[in-house]
Structures are given as C-alpha cells and as structure tokens.
PDB file of C-alpha atoms in Angstrom:
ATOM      1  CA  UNK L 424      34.367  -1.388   1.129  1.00  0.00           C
ATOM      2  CA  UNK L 425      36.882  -3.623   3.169  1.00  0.00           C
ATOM      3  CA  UNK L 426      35.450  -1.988   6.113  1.00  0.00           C
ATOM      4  CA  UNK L 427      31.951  -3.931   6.207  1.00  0.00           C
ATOM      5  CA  UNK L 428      34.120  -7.305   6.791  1.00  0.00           C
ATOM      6  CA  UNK L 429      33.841  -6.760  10.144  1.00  0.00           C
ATOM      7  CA  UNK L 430      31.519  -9.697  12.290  1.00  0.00           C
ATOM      8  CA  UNK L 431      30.443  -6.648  14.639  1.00  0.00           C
ATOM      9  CA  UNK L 432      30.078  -3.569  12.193  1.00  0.00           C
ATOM     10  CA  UNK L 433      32.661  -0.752  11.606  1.00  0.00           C
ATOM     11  CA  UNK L 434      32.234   2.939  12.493  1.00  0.00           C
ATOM     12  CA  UNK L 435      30.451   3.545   9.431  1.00  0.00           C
ATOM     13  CA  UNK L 436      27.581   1.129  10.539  1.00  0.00           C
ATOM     14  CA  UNK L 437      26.688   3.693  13.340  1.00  0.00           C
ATOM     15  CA  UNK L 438      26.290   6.497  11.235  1.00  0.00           C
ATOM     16  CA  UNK L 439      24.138   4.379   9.027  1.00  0.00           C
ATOM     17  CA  UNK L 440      22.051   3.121  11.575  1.00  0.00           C
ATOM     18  CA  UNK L 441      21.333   6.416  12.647  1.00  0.00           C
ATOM     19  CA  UNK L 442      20.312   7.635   9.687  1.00  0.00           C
ATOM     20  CA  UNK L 443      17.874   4.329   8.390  1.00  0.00           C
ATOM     21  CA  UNK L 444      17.063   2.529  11.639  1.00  0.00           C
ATOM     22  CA  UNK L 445      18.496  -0.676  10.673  1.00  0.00           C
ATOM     23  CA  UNK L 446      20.401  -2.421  13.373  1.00  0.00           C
ATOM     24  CA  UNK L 447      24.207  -3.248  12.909  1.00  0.00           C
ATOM     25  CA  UNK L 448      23.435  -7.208  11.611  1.00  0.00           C
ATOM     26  CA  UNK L 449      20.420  -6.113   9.420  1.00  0.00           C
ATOM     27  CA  UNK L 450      22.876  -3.263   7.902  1.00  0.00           C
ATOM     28  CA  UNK L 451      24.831  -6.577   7.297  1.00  0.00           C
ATOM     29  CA  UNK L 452      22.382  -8.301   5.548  1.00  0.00           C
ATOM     30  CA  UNK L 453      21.492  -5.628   3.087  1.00  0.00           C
ATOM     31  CA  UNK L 454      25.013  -5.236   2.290  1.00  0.00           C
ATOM     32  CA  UNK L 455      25.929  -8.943   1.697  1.00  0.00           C
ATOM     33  CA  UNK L 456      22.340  -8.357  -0.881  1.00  0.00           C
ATOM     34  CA  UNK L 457      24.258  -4.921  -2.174  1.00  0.00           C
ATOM     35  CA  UNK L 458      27.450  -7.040  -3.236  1.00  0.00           C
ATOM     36  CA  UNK L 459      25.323  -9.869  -4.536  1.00  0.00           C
ATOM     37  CA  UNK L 460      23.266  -7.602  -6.955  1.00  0.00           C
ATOM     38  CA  UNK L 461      26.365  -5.162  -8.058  1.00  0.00           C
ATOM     39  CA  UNK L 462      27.977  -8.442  -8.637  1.00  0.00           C
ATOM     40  CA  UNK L 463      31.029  -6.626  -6.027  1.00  0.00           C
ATOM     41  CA  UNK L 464      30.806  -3.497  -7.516  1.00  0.00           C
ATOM     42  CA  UNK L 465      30.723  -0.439  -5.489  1.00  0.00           C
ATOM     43  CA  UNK L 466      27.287   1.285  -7.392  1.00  0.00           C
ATOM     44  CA  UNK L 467      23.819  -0.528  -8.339  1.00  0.00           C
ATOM     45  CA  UNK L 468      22.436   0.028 -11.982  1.00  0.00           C
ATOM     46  CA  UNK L 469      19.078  -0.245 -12.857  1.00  0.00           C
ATOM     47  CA  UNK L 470      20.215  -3.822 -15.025  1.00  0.00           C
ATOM     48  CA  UNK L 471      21.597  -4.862 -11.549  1.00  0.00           C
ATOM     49  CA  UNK L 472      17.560  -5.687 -10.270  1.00  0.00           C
ATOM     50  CA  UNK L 473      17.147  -8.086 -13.695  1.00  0.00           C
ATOM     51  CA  UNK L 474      18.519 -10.552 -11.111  1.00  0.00           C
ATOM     52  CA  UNK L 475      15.645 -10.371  -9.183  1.00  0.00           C
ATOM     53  CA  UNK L 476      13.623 -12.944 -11.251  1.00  0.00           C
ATOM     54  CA  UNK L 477      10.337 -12.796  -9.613  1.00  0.00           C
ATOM     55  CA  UNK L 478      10.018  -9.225  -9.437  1.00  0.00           C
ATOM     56  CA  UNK L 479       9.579  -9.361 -12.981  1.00  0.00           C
ATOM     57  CA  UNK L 480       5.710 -10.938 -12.034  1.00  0.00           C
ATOM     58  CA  UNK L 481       5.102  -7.353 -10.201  1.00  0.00           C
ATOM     59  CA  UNK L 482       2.598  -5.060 -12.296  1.00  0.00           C
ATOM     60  CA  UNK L 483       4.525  -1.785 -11.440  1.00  0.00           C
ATOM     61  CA  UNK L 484       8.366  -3.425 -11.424  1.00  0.00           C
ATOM     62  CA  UNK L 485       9.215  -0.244 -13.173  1.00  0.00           C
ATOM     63  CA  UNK L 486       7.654   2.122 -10.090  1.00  0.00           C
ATOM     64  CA  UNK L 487       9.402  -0.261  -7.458  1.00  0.00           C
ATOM     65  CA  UNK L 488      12.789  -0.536  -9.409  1.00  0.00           C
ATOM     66  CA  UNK L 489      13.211   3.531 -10.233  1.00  0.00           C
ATOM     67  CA  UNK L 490      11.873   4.073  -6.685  1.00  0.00           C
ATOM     68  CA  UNK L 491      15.714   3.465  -5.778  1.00  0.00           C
ATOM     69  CA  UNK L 492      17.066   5.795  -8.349  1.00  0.00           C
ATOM     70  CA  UNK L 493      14.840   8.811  -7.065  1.00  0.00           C
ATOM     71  CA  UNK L 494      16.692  11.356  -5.060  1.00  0.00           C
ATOM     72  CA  UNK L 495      13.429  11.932  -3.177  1.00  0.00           C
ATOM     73  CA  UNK L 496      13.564   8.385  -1.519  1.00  0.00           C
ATOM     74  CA  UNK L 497      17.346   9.450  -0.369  1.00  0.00           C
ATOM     75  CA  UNK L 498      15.620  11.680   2.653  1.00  0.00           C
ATOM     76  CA  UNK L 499      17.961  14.735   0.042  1.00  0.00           C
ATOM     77  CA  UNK L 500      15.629  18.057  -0.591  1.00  0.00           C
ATOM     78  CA  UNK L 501      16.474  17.440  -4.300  1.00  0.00           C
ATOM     79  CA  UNK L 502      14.622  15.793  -7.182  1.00  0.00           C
ATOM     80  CA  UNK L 503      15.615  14.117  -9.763  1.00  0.00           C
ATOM     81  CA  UNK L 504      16.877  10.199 -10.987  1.00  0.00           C
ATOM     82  CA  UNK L 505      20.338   9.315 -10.871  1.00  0.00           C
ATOM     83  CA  UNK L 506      21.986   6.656 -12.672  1.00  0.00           C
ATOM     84  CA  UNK L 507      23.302   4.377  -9.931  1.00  0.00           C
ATOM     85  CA  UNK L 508      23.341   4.389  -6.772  1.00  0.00           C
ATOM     86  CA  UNK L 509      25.812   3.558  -3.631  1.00  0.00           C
ATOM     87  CA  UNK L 510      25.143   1.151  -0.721  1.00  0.00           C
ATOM     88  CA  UNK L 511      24.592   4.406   1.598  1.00  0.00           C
ATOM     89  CA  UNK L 512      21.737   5.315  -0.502  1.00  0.00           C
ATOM     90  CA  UNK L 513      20.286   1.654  -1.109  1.00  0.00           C
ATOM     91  CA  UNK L 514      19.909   1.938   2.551  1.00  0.00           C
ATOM     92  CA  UNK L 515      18.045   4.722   2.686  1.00  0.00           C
ATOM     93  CA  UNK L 516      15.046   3.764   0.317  1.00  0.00           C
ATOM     94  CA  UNK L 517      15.354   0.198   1.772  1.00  0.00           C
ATOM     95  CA  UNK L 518      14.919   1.768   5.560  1.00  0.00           C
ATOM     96  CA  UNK L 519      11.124   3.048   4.192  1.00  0.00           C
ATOM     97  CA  UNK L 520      10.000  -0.929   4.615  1.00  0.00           C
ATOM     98  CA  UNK L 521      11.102  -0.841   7.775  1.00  0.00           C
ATOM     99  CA  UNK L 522       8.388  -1.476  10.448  1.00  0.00           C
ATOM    100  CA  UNK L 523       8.006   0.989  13.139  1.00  0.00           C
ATOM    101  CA  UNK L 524       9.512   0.659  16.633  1.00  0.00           C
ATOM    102  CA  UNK L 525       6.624  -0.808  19.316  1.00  0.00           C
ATOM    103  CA  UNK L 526       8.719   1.951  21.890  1.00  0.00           C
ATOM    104  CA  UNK L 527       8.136   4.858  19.312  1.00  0.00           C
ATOM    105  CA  UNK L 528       5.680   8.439  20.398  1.00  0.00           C
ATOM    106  CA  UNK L 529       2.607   8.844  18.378  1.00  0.00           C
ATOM    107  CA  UNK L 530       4.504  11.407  17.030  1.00  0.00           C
ATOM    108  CA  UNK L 531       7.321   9.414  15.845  1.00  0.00           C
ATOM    109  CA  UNK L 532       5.228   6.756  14.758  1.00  0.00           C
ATOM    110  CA  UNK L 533       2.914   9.497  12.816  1.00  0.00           C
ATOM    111  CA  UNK L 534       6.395  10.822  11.276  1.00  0.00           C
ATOM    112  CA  UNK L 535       7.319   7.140   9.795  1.00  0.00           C
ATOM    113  CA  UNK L 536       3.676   6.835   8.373  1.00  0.00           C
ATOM    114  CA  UNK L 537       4.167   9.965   6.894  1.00  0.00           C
ATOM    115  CA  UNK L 538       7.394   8.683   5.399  1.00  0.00           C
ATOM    116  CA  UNK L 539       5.913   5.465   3.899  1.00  0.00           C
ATOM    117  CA  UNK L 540       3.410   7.661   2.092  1.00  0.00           C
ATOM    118  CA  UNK L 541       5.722   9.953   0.098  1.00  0.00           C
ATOM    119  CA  UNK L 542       7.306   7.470  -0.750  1.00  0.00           C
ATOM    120  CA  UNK L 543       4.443   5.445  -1.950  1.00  0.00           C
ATOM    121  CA  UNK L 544       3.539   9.117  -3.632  1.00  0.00           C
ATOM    122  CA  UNK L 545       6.774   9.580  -5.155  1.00  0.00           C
ATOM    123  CA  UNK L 546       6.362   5.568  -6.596  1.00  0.00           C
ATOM    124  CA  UNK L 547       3.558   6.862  -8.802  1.00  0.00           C
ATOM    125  CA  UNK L 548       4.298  10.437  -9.509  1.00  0.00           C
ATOM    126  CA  UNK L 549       6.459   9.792 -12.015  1.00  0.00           C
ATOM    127  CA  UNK L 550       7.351  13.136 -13.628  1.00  0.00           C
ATOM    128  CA  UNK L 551       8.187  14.644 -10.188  1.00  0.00           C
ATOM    129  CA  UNK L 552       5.867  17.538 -10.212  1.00  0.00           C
ATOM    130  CA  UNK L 553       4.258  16.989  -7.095  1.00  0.00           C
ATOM    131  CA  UNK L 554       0.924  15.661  -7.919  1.00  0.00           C
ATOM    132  CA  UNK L 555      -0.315  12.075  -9.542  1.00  0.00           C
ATOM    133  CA  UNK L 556      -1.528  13.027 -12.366  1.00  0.00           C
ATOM    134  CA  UNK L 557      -4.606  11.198 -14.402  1.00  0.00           C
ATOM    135  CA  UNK L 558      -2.175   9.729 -16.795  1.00  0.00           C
ATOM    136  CA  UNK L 559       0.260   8.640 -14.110  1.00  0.00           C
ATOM    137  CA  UNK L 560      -2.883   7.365 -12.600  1.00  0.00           C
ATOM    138  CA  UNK L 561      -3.942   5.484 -15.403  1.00  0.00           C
ATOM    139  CA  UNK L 562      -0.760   4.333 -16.019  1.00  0.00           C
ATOM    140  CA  UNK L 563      -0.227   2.111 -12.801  1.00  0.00           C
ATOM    141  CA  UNK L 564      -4.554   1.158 -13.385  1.00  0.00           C
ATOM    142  CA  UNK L 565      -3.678  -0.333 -17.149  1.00  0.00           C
ATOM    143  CA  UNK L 566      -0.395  -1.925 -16.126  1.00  0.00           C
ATOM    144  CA  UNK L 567      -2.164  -3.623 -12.864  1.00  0.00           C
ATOM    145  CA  UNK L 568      -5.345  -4.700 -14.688  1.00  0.00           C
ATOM    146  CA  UNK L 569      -3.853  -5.659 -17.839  1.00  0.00           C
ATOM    147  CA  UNK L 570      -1.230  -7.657 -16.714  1.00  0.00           C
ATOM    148  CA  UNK L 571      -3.283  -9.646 -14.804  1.00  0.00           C
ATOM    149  CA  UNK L 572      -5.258 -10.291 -17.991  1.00  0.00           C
ATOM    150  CA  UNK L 573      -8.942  -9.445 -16.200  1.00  0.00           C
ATOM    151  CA  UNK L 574      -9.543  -6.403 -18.070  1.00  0.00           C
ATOM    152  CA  UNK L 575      -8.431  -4.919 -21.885  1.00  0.00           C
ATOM    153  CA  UNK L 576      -6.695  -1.348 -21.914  1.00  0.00           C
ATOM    154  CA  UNK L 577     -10.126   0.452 -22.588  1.00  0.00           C
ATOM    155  CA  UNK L 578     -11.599  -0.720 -20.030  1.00  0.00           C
ATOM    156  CA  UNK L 579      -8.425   0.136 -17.672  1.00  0.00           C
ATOM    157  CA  UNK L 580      -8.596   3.898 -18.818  1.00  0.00           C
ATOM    158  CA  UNK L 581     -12.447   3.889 -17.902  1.00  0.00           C
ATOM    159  CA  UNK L 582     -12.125   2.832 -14.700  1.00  0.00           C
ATOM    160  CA  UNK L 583      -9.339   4.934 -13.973  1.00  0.00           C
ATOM    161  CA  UNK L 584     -11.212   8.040 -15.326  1.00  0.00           C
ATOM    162  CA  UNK L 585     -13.763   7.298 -13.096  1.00  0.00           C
ATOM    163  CA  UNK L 586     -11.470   6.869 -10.013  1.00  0.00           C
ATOM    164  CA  UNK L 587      -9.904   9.945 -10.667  1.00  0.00           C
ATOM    165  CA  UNK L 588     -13.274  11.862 -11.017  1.00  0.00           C
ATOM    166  CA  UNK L 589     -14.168   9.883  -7.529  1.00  0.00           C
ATOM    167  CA  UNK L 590     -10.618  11.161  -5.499  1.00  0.00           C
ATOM    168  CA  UNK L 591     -11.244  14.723  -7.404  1.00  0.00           C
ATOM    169  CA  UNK L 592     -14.964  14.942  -4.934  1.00  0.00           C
ATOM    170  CA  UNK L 593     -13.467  13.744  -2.088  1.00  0.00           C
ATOM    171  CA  UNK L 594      -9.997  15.708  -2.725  1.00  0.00           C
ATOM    172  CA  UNK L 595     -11.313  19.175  -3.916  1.00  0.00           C
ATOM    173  CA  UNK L 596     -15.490  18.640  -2.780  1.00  0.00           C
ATOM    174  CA  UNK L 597     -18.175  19.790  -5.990  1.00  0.00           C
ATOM    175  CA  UNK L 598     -16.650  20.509  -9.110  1.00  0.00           C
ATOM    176  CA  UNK L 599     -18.783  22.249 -11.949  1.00  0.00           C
ATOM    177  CA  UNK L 600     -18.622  20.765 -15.253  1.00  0.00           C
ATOM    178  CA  UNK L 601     -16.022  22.770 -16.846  1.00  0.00           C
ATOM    179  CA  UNK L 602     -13.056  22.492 -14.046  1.00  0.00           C
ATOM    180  CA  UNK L 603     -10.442  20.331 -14.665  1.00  0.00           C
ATOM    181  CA  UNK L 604      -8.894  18.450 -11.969  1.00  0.00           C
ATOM    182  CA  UNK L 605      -4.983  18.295 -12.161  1.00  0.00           C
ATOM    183  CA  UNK L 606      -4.082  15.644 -10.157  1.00  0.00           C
ATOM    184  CA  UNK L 607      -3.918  14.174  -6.621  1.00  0.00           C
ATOM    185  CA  UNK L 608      -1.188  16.624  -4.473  1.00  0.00           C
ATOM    186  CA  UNK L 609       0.681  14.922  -1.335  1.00  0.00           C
ATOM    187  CA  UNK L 610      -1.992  16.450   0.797  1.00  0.00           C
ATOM    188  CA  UNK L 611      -4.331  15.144  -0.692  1.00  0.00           C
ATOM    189  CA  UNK L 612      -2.879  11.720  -0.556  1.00  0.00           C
ATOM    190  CA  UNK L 613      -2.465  12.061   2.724  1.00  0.00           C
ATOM    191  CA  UNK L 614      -6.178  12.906   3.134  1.00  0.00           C
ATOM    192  CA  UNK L 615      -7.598   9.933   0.681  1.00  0.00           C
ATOM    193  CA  UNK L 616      -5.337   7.272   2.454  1.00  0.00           C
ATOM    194  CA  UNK L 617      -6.306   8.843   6.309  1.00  0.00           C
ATOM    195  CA  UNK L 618      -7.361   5.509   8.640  1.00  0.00           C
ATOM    196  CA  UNK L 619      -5.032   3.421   5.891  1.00  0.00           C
ATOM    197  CA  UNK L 620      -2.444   0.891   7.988  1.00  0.00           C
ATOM    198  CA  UNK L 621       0.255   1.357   6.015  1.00  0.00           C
ATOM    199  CA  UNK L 622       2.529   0.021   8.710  1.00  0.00           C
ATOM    200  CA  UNK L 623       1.742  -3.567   7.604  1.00  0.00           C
ATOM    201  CA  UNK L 624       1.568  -3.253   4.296  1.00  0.00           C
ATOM    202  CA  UNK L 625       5.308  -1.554   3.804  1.00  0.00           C
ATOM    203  CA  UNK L 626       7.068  -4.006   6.023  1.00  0.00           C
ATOM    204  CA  UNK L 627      10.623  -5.906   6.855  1.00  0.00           C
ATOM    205  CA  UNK L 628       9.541  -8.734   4.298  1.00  0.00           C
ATOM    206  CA  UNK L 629      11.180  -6.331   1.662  1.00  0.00           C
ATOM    207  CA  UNK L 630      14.406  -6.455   4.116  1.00  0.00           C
ATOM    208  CA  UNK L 631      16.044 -10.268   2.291  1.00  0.00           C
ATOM    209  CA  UNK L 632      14.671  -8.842  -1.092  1.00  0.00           C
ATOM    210  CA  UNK L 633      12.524 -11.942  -1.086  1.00  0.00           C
ATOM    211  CA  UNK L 634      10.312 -10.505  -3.755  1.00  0.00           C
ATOM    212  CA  UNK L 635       7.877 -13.711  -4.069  1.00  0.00           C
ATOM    213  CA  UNK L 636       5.541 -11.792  -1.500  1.00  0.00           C
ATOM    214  CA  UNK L 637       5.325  -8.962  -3.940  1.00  0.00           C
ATOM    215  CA  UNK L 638       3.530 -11.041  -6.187  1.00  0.00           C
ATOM    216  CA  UNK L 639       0.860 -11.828  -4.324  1.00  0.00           C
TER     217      UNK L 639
END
C-alpha cells in the first residue's frame, strides 16, 4: 500500500476516482481513516468500527456497520456479506454519501438518487431477499424507539404493524382481509420515498467518519 504515500495520488487513485467520484485528496483522506481503523492493516473487520465511539449512540449501528460488509453496496451483481473488506471496497460504499455534482444531467443526478436508495434498501433488508420484510421492519422500529427510551417493545411492534399495513395500501392499493402482504420490494421503495430529498440527507458529512452527526 506504499503506493498511496504519494502528496499527488498514484495511478491507482485514477481508477478509483473513476469508479466512486471522490477526488484524488478526498481518496486521501479516506485512506489515512482506512489505516487508522485497520490499525495499518491491509483489510477492515467488523471489530475495526468499535473505534468509532459515538457510533455506538446510533439506533441501527448494526445496519450502518454491515452496510460495508454487503457485496451489494460494492456496485458487484452478487449478494452476500463478506468478512472484511479492502480499501477499494471501503471506497465504494463510502462514495454512496457522496453529494451529487451541481454540473450533473437530470439523468445522472436521477441515477445517484437511485443509488442512495438501494443502498438505504439494502441497510434494512437484512436477509437479502429483495424486499423489507415486516420483521426487518419492525426490527429497525423497536431498535429506534426503544433505544431512545420513548416507547416499550409492544408498543414498537404496534406501531410498526400498523406502518406496514399503511405502506401495504399505498404499495399494493385495497387488500381484502385474508391477503398477506410480504414486504416492501425496491420498487416499491422507490415509489413510497418519490418527492423524498435524499441528496441532503446521505451527504459528505459521512466523508471524515465524524459520526457525532449521526446521532442527532
């Protein structure tokens, strides 16, 4: 890893630019944050992110941390976790909080929102099937409201039965009594959160890993 010495950038920062949108000094950054976290090793581990004392305040730190272990978030067709994970790929899942460019086509621009949400998608479907299920659902509800000690676990898995039965009429229109909704597919997703500026919300703060605005 000699190679990322370099003041300006090597040849491998070009490729890597390409491929995340991160300029030469940001790729920099991230990679001086890489070293810090692997303590100089040449993979990140899942222990690695324990350094990262205040995202242990965050109600889904699980989501967020195996959110870089996903193959999904590695722009790769496959699914899957992996163990650990190389700079190259830290990169790539760090690249979805990157802002879009103010020079980009609507259809660029439509592209990198539609980015942000799969990978927002892929945060919360957890068993990589392709939809959010009603226990996934729940899941993120119970750890968001109980953590935050407004609301006991009952309570949690009311109001996220009745969310569910909310994005199932807007998702799939009238149900009759006896259907059963399986979950919320990416199209759907796309549908629910349609108008949603998800620009802002997914932004470069995330690029210094200064996780204090994640608990907020």
């Amino acid at each position: 890893m000699g190679a990322f010495q370099s003041a300006r950038g090597p040849p491998e920062y070009t490729v890597l630019a390409e491929r995340t949108g991160f300029s030469w000094e940001q790729i920099g950054v991230l990679h001086k944050r890489f070293k810090q976290l692997s303590h100089n090793e040449e993979t990140l581990r899942r222990e690695h992110f324990s350094a990262i004392s205040d995202l242990a305040c965050n109600p889904i730190r699980s989501q967020i941390i195996e959110a870089f272990f996903d193959r999904r978030n590695f722009r790769q067709s496959s699914a899957g976790a992996v163990e650990e994970i190389t700079f190259e790929e830290f990169l790539l899942v760090m690249s979805h909080f990157r802002p879009p460019s103010l020079h980009m086509t609507e259809e660029q621009r439509e592209s990198v929102r539609r980015e942000k949400l799969r990978f927002l998608f892929n945060m919360h479907d957890t068993d990589n099937d392709g939809t959010i299920t009603l226990e996934e659902y729940r899941h993120v509800v119970e750890e968001l409201l109980s953590r935050s000690g407004a609301l006991g676990k009952e309570t949690a898995k009311s109001i996220a039965d009745a969310a569910m039965l909310e994005v199932a009429s807007i998702s799939m229109g009238h149900m009759e009594p006896d259907e059963f909704y399986e979950g919320i597919t990416f199209e759907h997703f796309l549908k629910l959160l349609n108008g949603f500026e998800i620009e802002s919300k997914m932004n470069i703060r995330f690029l210094n890993m200064d996780t204090t605005t994640l608990c907020k």
